Tab-separated table of C-alpha atoms in Angstrom:
chain	number	residue	atom	x	y	z
A	1	MET	CA	1.412	29.821	19.036
A	2	ARG	CA	-0.684	30.465	16.481
A	3	GLU	CA	-4.229	31.227	17.118
A	4	PRO	CA	-6.369	27.684	17.718
A	5	ILE	CA	-7.975	25.529	14.646
A	6	LEU	CA	-11.398	23.281	14.633
A	7	VAL	CA	-10.769	20.822	11.860
A	8	THR	CA	-13.959	18.738	11.742
A	9	GLY	CA	-12.680	14.750	10.644
A	10	ALA	CA	-9.421	14.579	12.472
A	11	ALA	CA	-9.381	10.287	11.978
A	12	GLY	CA	-10.284	10.915	8.756
A	13	PHE	CA	-7.575	10.661	5.706
A	14	ILE	CA	-7.550	14.405	4.580
A	15	GLY	CA	-8.837	15.864	7.882
A	16	PHE	CA	-6.114	13.915	9.700
A	17	HIS	CA	-3.166	14.818	7.635
A	18	LEU	CA	-4.268	18.542	7.686
A	19	ALA	CA	-4.399	18.098	11.489
A	20	ARG	CA	-0.555	16.885	11.112
A	21	ARG	CA	0.445	19.710	9.109
A	22	LEU	CA	-1.095	22.489	11.525
A	23	LEU	CA	0.799	20.854	14.013
A	24	ALA	CA	4.288	21.067	12.252
A	25	ASP	CA	3.673	24.043	12.000
A	26	GLY	CA	2.613	25.716	15.324
A	27	TRP	CA	-1.302	25.586	15.145
A	28	THR	CA	-3.107	24.432	17.985
A	29	VAL	CA	-5.964	21.911	16.530
A	30	HIS	CA	-9.116	21.098	17.976
A	31	GLY	CA	-9.590	17.345	16.276
A	32	VAL	CA	-13.691	16.202	16.694
A	33	ASP	CA	-14.812	12.801	14.564
A	34	ASN	CA	-17.699	10.468	15.253
A	35	LEU	CA	-15.081	7.589	14.789
A	36	ASN	CA	-17.794	6.055	12.960
A	37	ASP	CA	-17.529	2.415	11.691
A	38	TYR	CA	-17.891	3.730	7.564
A	39	TYR	CA	-14.974	1.937	7.549
A	40	ASP	CA	-12.808	-0.228	10.453
A	41	PRO	CA	-12.305	2.425	12.831
A	42	ARG	CA	-9.108	1.195	13.576
A	43	LEU	CA	-7.010	3.103	11.225
A	44	LYS	CA	-8.576	6.345	12.985
A	45	GLN	CA	-7.074	5.481	15.811
A	46	ALA	CA	-4.045	4.694	14.376
A	47	ARG	CA	-4.678	8.017	12.771
A	48	LEU	CA	-5.452	9.631	16.729
A	49	GLY	CA	-2.138	8.105	18.116
A	50	GLU	CA	-0.118	9.559	15.443
A	51	LEU	CA	-2.044	13.325	16.166
A	52	SER	CA	-1.953	12.697	19.981
A	53	THR	CA	1.990	12.417	20.216
A	54	SER	CA	1.085	16.333	20.223
A	55	ALA	CA	1.540	18.215	23.175
A	56	ASN	CA	-0.992	20.986	20.509
A	57	PHE	CA	-3.408	17.978	19.778
A	58	ARG	CA	-7.106	18.182	21.735
A	59	PHE	CA	-9.503	15.386	20.599
A	60	GLU	CA	-13.025	15.152	20.775
A	61	LYS	CA	-15.813	12.464	19.985
A	62	CYS	CA	-18.414	14.054	18.265
A	63	ASP	CA	-21.245	13.512	16.063
A	64	LEU	CA	-22.094	16.388	14.631
A	65	ALA	CA	-25.223	15.331	13.492
A	66	HIS	CA	-26.191	15.953	17.030
A	67	ARG	CA	-27.051	20.002	17.194
A	68	ALA	CA	-27.139	20.552	21.309
A	69	ALA	CA	-22.883	18.669	21.244
A	70	VAL	CA	-22.329	21.206	18.634
A	71	ALA	CA	-23.102	24.143	20.137
A	72	ALA	CA	-21.569	22.942	23.297
A	73	LEU	CA	-18.055	22.569	21.296
A	74	PHE	CA	-18.111	25.674	19.887
A	75	ALA	CA	-19.687	27.506	23.235
A	76	LYS	CA	-16.334	25.700	25.596
A	77	GLN	CA	-13.872	27.365	22.437
A	78	ARG	CA	-13.721	30.199	20.498
A	79	PHE	CA	-12.233	29.146	16.981
A	80	PRO	CA	-10.991	31.204	14.318
A	81	TYR	CA	-10.769	29.197	11.684
A	82	VAL	CA	-12.651	25.938	10.873
A	83	ALA	CA	-11.614	23.289	8.736
A	84	HIS	CA	-14.629	21.096	8.201
A	85	LEU	CA	-13.487	17.255	6.435
A	86	ALA	CA	-15.913	15.088	8.190
A	87	ALA	CA	-18.247	13.684	6.071
A	88	GLN	CA	-20.265	10.459	4.684
A	89	ALA	CA	-17.925	9.109	2.304
A	90	GLY	CA	-18.368	7.133	-0.793
A	91	VAL	CA	-20.207	7.971	-4.211
A	92	ALA	CA	-21.933	4.010	-3.938
A	93	HIS	CA	-22.484	3.544	-0.067
A	94	SER	CA	-24.427	7.450	-1.071
A	95	ALA	CA	-26.714	4.754	-2.888
A	96	VAL	CA	-27.283	2.335	0.030
A	97	ASP	CA	-27.688	4.411	2.970
A	98	PRO	CA	-28.735	7.589	2.438
A	99	ALA	CA	-29.988	8.377	5.147
A	100	ALA	CA	-26.620	8.696	6.586
A	101	TYR	CA	-25.412	11.182	4.148
A	102	VAL	CA	-28.307	13.400	5.135
A	103	ASP	CA	-27.518	13.299	8.732
A	104	ALA	CA	-23.407	13.699	8.293
A	105	ASN	CA	-23.669	16.441	5.162
A	106	LEU	CA	-26.913	18.429	5.710
A	107	VAL	CA	-27.482	18.096	9.188
A	108	GLY	CA	-24.072	17.976	10.383
A	109	PHE	CA	-22.633	20.674	8.196
A	110	ALA	CA	-25.754	23.282	9.022
A	111	ASN	CA	-24.844	22.787	12.789
A	112	ILE	CA	-21.802	23.848	12.452
A	113	LEU	CA	-22.102	26.901	10.232
A	114	GLU	CA	-24.463	27.941	13.093
A	115	GLY	CA	-21.453	27.128	15.875
A	116	CYS	CA	-19.086	29.244	12.749
A	117	ARG	CA	-22.158	32.446	13.296
A	118	HIS	CA	-22.493	33.203	16.320
A	119	GLY	CA	-18.376	32.061	16.861
A	120	GLU	CA	-17.140	34.641	14.957
A	121	CYS	CA	-15.076	32.779	12.797
A	122	ARG	CA	-13.122	34.592	10.615
A	123	HIS	CA	-12.829	31.821	7.853
A	124	LEU	CA	-14.572	28.556	7.346
A	125	LEU	CA	-12.768	25.837	4.329
A	126	TYR	CA	-15.070	22.908	4.307
A	127	ALA	CA	-14.935	19.862	1.738
A	128	SER	CA	-16.584	20.022	-1.729
A	129	SER	CA	-15.506	17.350	-4.321
A	130	SER	CA	-15.581	16.947	-8.198
A	131	SER	CA	-18.310	14.802	-8.018
A	132	VAL	CA	-20.364	17.857	-7.761
A	133	TYR	CA	-20.079	18.427	-11.569
A	134	GLY	CA	-21.901	15.153	-11.870
A	135	ALA	CA	-22.849	14.579	-15.807
A	136	ASN	CA	-20.852	17.699	-16.655
A	137	GLN	CA	-18.640	16.576	-20.231
A	138	ARG	CA	-16.646	19.436	-20.867
A	139	MET	CA	-13.393	18.742	-19.868
A	140	PRO	CA	-11.157	20.359	-18.442
A	141	LEU	CA	-14.124	20.670	-15.037
A	142	ARG	CA	-14.329	24.451	-13.836
A	143	VAL	CA	-15.473	25.825	-10.897
A	144	SER	CA	-17.977	28.083	-13.509
A	145	ASP	CA	-19.707	25.602	-14.895
A	146	ARG	CA	-23.145	23.875	-14.272
A	147	VAL	CA	-23.005	21.320	-11.104
A	148	ASP	CA	-27.613	20.833	-11.581
A	149	GLU	CA	-26.783	17.063	-12.848
A	150	PRO	CA	-25.139	15.484	-9.849
A	151	LEU	CA	-25.154	11.729	-10.786
A	152	SER	CA	-24.572	10.067	-6.995
A	153	LEU	CA	-26.941	11.289	-3.159
A	154	TYR	CA	-22.686	12.218	-1.993
A	155	GLY	CA	-22.328	14.369	-5.019
A	156	ALA	CA	-26.253	15.955	-4.048
A	157	THR	CA	-25.173	16.910	-0.519
A	158	LYS	CA	-21.825	18.599	-2.378
A	159	ARG	CA	-23.341	21.031	-4.046
A	160	ALA	CA	-25.812	21.504	-1.384
A	161	ASN	CA	-23.590	22.251	1.141
A	162	GLU	CA	-21.650	24.908	-1.811
A	163	LEU	CA	-25.038	26.105	-1.960
A	164	MET	CA	-25.434	25.827	2.219
A	165	ALA	CA	-22.459	28.264	2.744
A	166	TYR	CA	-23.081	30.728	0.777
A	167	SER	CA	-26.084	31.819	1.796
A	168	TYR	CA	-24.218	31.916	5.792
A	169	ALA	CA	-22.049	34.019	3.915
A	170	HIS	CA	-24.761	36.078	1.818
A	171	LEU	CA	-27.131	36.599	5.148
A	172	PHE	CA	-24.210	36.350	7.898
A	173	GLY	CA	-21.279	37.734	6.529
A	174	LEU	CA	-19.747	34.455	7.529
A	175	PRO	CA	-16.314	34.249	5.631
A	176	ALA	CA	-16.389	30.279	2.872
A	177	THR	CA	-14.140	28.659	1.023
A	178	GLY	CA	-15.618	25.374	-0.655
A	179	LEU	CA	-12.921	22.700	-1.626
A	180	ARG	CA	-13.741	20.574	-4.633
A	181	PHE	CA	-11.100	17.868	-3.911
A	182	PHE	CA	-10.209	15.584	-7.042
A	183	THR	CA	-10.165	11.821	-5.875
A	184	VAL	CA	-7.599	12.294	-3.023
A	185	TYR	CA	-5.272	9.569	-2.675
A	186	GLY	CA	-1.570	8.636	-0.632
A	187	PRO	CA	-0.507	7.133	2.525
A	188	TRP	CA	-3.215	6.750	5.794
A	189	GLY	CA	-5.537	6.741	3.108
A	190	ARG	CA	-9.430	5.488	3.042
A	191	PRO	CA	-9.933	1.369	2.161
A	192	ASP	CA	-12.786	2.181	-0.023
A	193	MET	CA	-11.235	3.650	-2.897
A	194	ALA	CA	-9.257	2.935	-5.993
A	195	VAL	CA	-5.486	2.959	-4.550
A	196	TRP	CA	-6.854	0.828	-1.417
A	197	LEU	CA	-8.718	-1.720	-3.303
A	198	PHE	CA	-6.088	-2.651	-6.059
A	199	THR	CA	-2.939	-2.761	-4.085
A	200	GLN	CA	-4.591	-4.883	-1.631
A	201	ALA	CA	-5.800	-6.877	-3.748
A	202	ILE	CA	-2.888	-7.728	-6.263
A	203	LEU	CA	-0.871	-8.145	-2.781
A	204	GLU	CA	-3.852	-11.070	-1.460
A	205	GLY	CA	-4.016	-12.764	-5.211
A	206	ARG	CA	-7.907	-11.578	-4.983
A	207	PRO	CA	-8.742	-10.185	-8.368
A	208	VAL	CA	-9.432	-6.817	-9.176
A	209	ARG	CA	-12.905	-5.311	-10.412
A	210	LEU	CA	-12.923	-2.886	-13.230
A	211	TYR	CA	-16.081	-0.691	-13.649
A	212	ASN	CA	-16.828	-0.351	-17.219
A	213	HIS	CA	-13.683	-2.489	-17.847
A	214	GLY	CA	-11.209	0.320	-16.262
A	215	HIS	CA	-12.148	2.967	-18.916
A	216	MET	CA	-12.869	5.701	-16.327
A	217	ARG	CA	-10.436	8.138	-16.167
A	218	ARG	CA	-9.317	10.238	-13.020
A	219	ASP	CA	-8.085	13.323	-11.860
A	220	PHE	CA	-6.375	11.840	-9.041
A	221	THR	CA	-4.503	14.230	-6.484
A	222	TYR	CA	-2.223	13.405	-4.094
A	223	VAL	CA	-3.054	13.788	-0.137
A	224	ASP	CA	0.248	16.342	0.374
A	225	ASP	CA	-0.895	18.450	-2.872
A	226	VAL	CA	-4.247	19.243	-1.155
A	227	ILE	CA	-2.804	19.859	2.287
A	228	GLU	CA	-0.319	22.729	0.816
A	229	ALA	CA	-3.304	24.145	-0.906
A	230	VAL	CA	-5.485	23.913	2.150
A	231	VAL	CA	-2.681	25.835	4.764
A	232	ARG	CA	-2.062	28.538	1.987
A	233	LEU	CA	-5.976	29.266	2.277
A	234	ILE	CA	-6.535	28.991	5.707
A	235	GLU	CA	-5.209	32.441	6.315
A	236	ALA	CA	-7.059	33.966	3.425
A	237	PRO	CA	-9.964	34.258	3.864
A	238	PRO	CA	-12.617	35.896	0.896
A	239	ALA	CA	-13.456	38.815	0.920
A	240	ALA	CA	-16.691	41.368	0.101
A	241	THR	CA	-16.543	44.803	-0.775
A	242	ALA	CA	-19.584	46.488	0.554
A	243	ALA	CA	-19.995	47.473	-3.869
A	244	GLU	CA	-19.977	43.597	-4.130
A	245	ALA	CA	-21.448	42.363	-0.895
A	246	LEU	CA	-25.257	41.253	-3.061
A	247	THR	CA	-23.414	39.508	-6.254
A	248	GLN	CA	-20.250	38.716	-4.905
A	249	PRO	CA	-20.484	37.336	-0.898
A	250	PRO	CA	-17.344	36.089	0.511
A	251	HIS	CA	-17.481	32.799	-0.154
A	252	ARG	CA	-15.137	30.942	-2.747
A	253	LEU	CA	-14.815	27.468	-4.521
A	254	TYR	CA	-11.656	26.077	-5.955
A	255	ASN	CA	-11.140	23.117	-7.895
A	256	VAL	CA	-7.918	20.946	-6.282
A	257	GLY	CA	-6.935	18.157	-8.280
A	258	ASN	CA	-4.067	17.197	-10.053
A	259	GLU	CA	-4.975	18.481	-14.194
A	260	GLN	CA	-3.781	15.195	-15.235
A	261	PRO	CA	-5.877	12.943	-15.072
A	262	ILE	CA	-4.887	8.765	-16.418
A	263	GLU	CA	-7.877	5.265	-17.020
A	264	VAL	CA	-8.053	3.846	-14.191
A	265	THR	CA	-6.350	0.812	-15.851
A	266	ALA	CA	-3.118	2.988	-16.409
A	267	LEU	CA	-3.382	2.819	-12.695
A	268	LEU	CA	-3.694	-0.289	-12.340
A	269	ASP	CA	-0.484	-1.299	-14.508
A	270	THR	CA	1.868	1.587	-12.605
A	271	LEU	CA	0.657	-0.675	-9.081
A	272	GLU	CA	1.799	-3.875	-11.032
A	273	LYS	CA	4.585	-2.680	-11.564
A	274	ILE	CA	5.409	-0.870	-8.301
A	275	ILE	CA	3.876	-3.757	-5.931
A	276	GLY	CA	5.979	-6.556	-8.774
A	277	LYS	CA	2.949	-8.452	-9.453
A	278	PRO	CA	0.654	-9.040	-11.837
A	279	ALA	CA	-3.165	-8.490	-10.832
A	280	ARG	CA	-6.411	-10.573	-11.913
A	281	ARG	CA	-8.236	-8.507	-13.688
A	282	GLU	CA	-12.774	-8.672	-13.357
A	283	LEU	CA	-14.042	-6.669	-15.948
A	284	MET	CA	-17.218	-5.197	-14.771
A	285	PRO	CA	-19.933	-2.930	-16.647
A	286	MET	CA	-20.271	0.692	-15.623
A	287	ARG	CA	-22.087	1.748	-12.681
A	288	ALA	CA	-24.505	4.284	-13.385
A	289	ILE	CA	-22.875	6.399	-10.074
A	290	ASP	CA	-19.972	6.491	-12.219
A	291	VAL	CA	-18.919	9.702	-14.710
A	292	LEU	CA	-16.446	8.456	-17.332
A	293	GLU	CA	-14.136	11.067	-16.395
A	294	THR	CA	-12.880	14.094	-14.171
A	295	PHE	CA	-10.339	16.599	-15.064
A	296	ALA	CA	-9.994	19.538	-13.196
A	297	ASP	CA	-8.508	23.294	-14.143
A	298	SER	CA	-6.939	24.216	-11.032
A	299	SER	CA	-6.098	27.588	-12.495
A	300	GLU	CA	-8.616	29.553	-9.703
A	301	LEU	CA	-6.162	27.663	-6.674
A	302	ARG	CA	-3.054	28.802	-8.825
A	303	ARG	CA	-4.180	31.622	-8.806
A	304	ALA	CA	-5.648	32.083	-5.980
A	305	THR	CA	-2.777	30.701	-3.841
A	306	GLY	CA	-0.199	30.393	-6.306
A	307	PHE	CA	0.020	26.573	-5.677
A	308	ALA	CA	-1.849	24.185	-7.597
A	309	PRO	CA	-1.111	20.155	-7.200
A	310	ARG	CA	1.546	18.362	-9.114
A	311	THR	CA	2.991	14.816	-7.508
A	312	GLN	CA	3.422	12.697	-10.669
A	313	ILE	CA	1.006	9.852	-9.890
A	314	GLU	CA	3.916	7.160	-10.153
A	315	ASN	CA	5.894	8.614	-6.894
A	316	GLY	CA	1.768	9.000	-5.068
A	317	LEU	CA	1.908	5.301	-4.978
A	318	ARG	CA	4.757	4.729	-4.596
A	319	ALA	CA	5.212	6.885	-1.141
A	320	PHE	CA	1.199	5.106	-0.224
A	321	VAL	CA	2.483	0.890	-1.019
A	322	THR	CA	4.971	1.879	0.852
A	323	TRP	CA	3.354	2.776	3.416
A	324	TYR	CA	-0.007	0.542	2.770
A	325	ARG	CA	3.167	-2.646	3.437
A	326	GLY	CA	4.379	-0.905	6.805
A	327	TYR	CA	0.787	-0.611	7.898
A	328	ARG	CA	-0.209	-4.045	7.092
A	329	GLY	CA	2.775	-5.291	8.615
A	330	ASN	CA	1.984	-3.403	11.573
A	331	THR	CA	-2.327	-4.040	12.115
């Protein structure tokens, strides 16, 4: 049996997939989640139901914004590895309920950093986002690019996480790796994201809203590819030599993207083909929170792990639609 690992946001989309893969690989997984109602909690419970079939999965409901609760969590169990995937997600919603993002993404992350620091965690991996690139228009987006013009509070909180982790790596030697995920999709996905929304609208005969008339490009990244990247990094914490300690503490950032951006209208065309039904298209203006394009340069991830996302969009969408039809048929 391998050492225990803490997965925060275990009932969420990426957290669920990571926990399931780790269990399959022989890890003992301790999952936490606050099970909030940002989207239907029944989906989160269904994910937990899948994970709970393993005897090596432990779950605790916990709000990471509560300092005492997080301290108690780390006091009960030493976690050599922590995969922090819990967050208040959603770019658009951050303009509606900013307090939720401050609590979950800033206060919650600070509490995780403290738990890792005092628990002598050997490696903290945490979810960042392509949203940190904000108004940056030089493509492809590189980890070395400027990230000081976020277009959403969500993006700003994710950049703040990177800075917070860097400071803990510098001050306390906490090895930490930030992962800038690019538009992750796949089975068990989130109902607020385009792939789910478009699929649901087509099947139900409702209009599909296309912001900026659909003329935006996204680097859609299949969830299994994301998980493969995370798994390869868990036991490879960044290290700093004595000579580098002041200029390069044990903190690294990686883009995790498919390196193949497609226009949103092309995504919808492909879903129509897979589902076998045309979409009703509602053309909408551009929103202030949206960016025109995301396009990852994942070369640093490839150099570090020998792997970068590679699933073709049609294959990934077909897997999602198959899962979605089965899930909806069972709910």
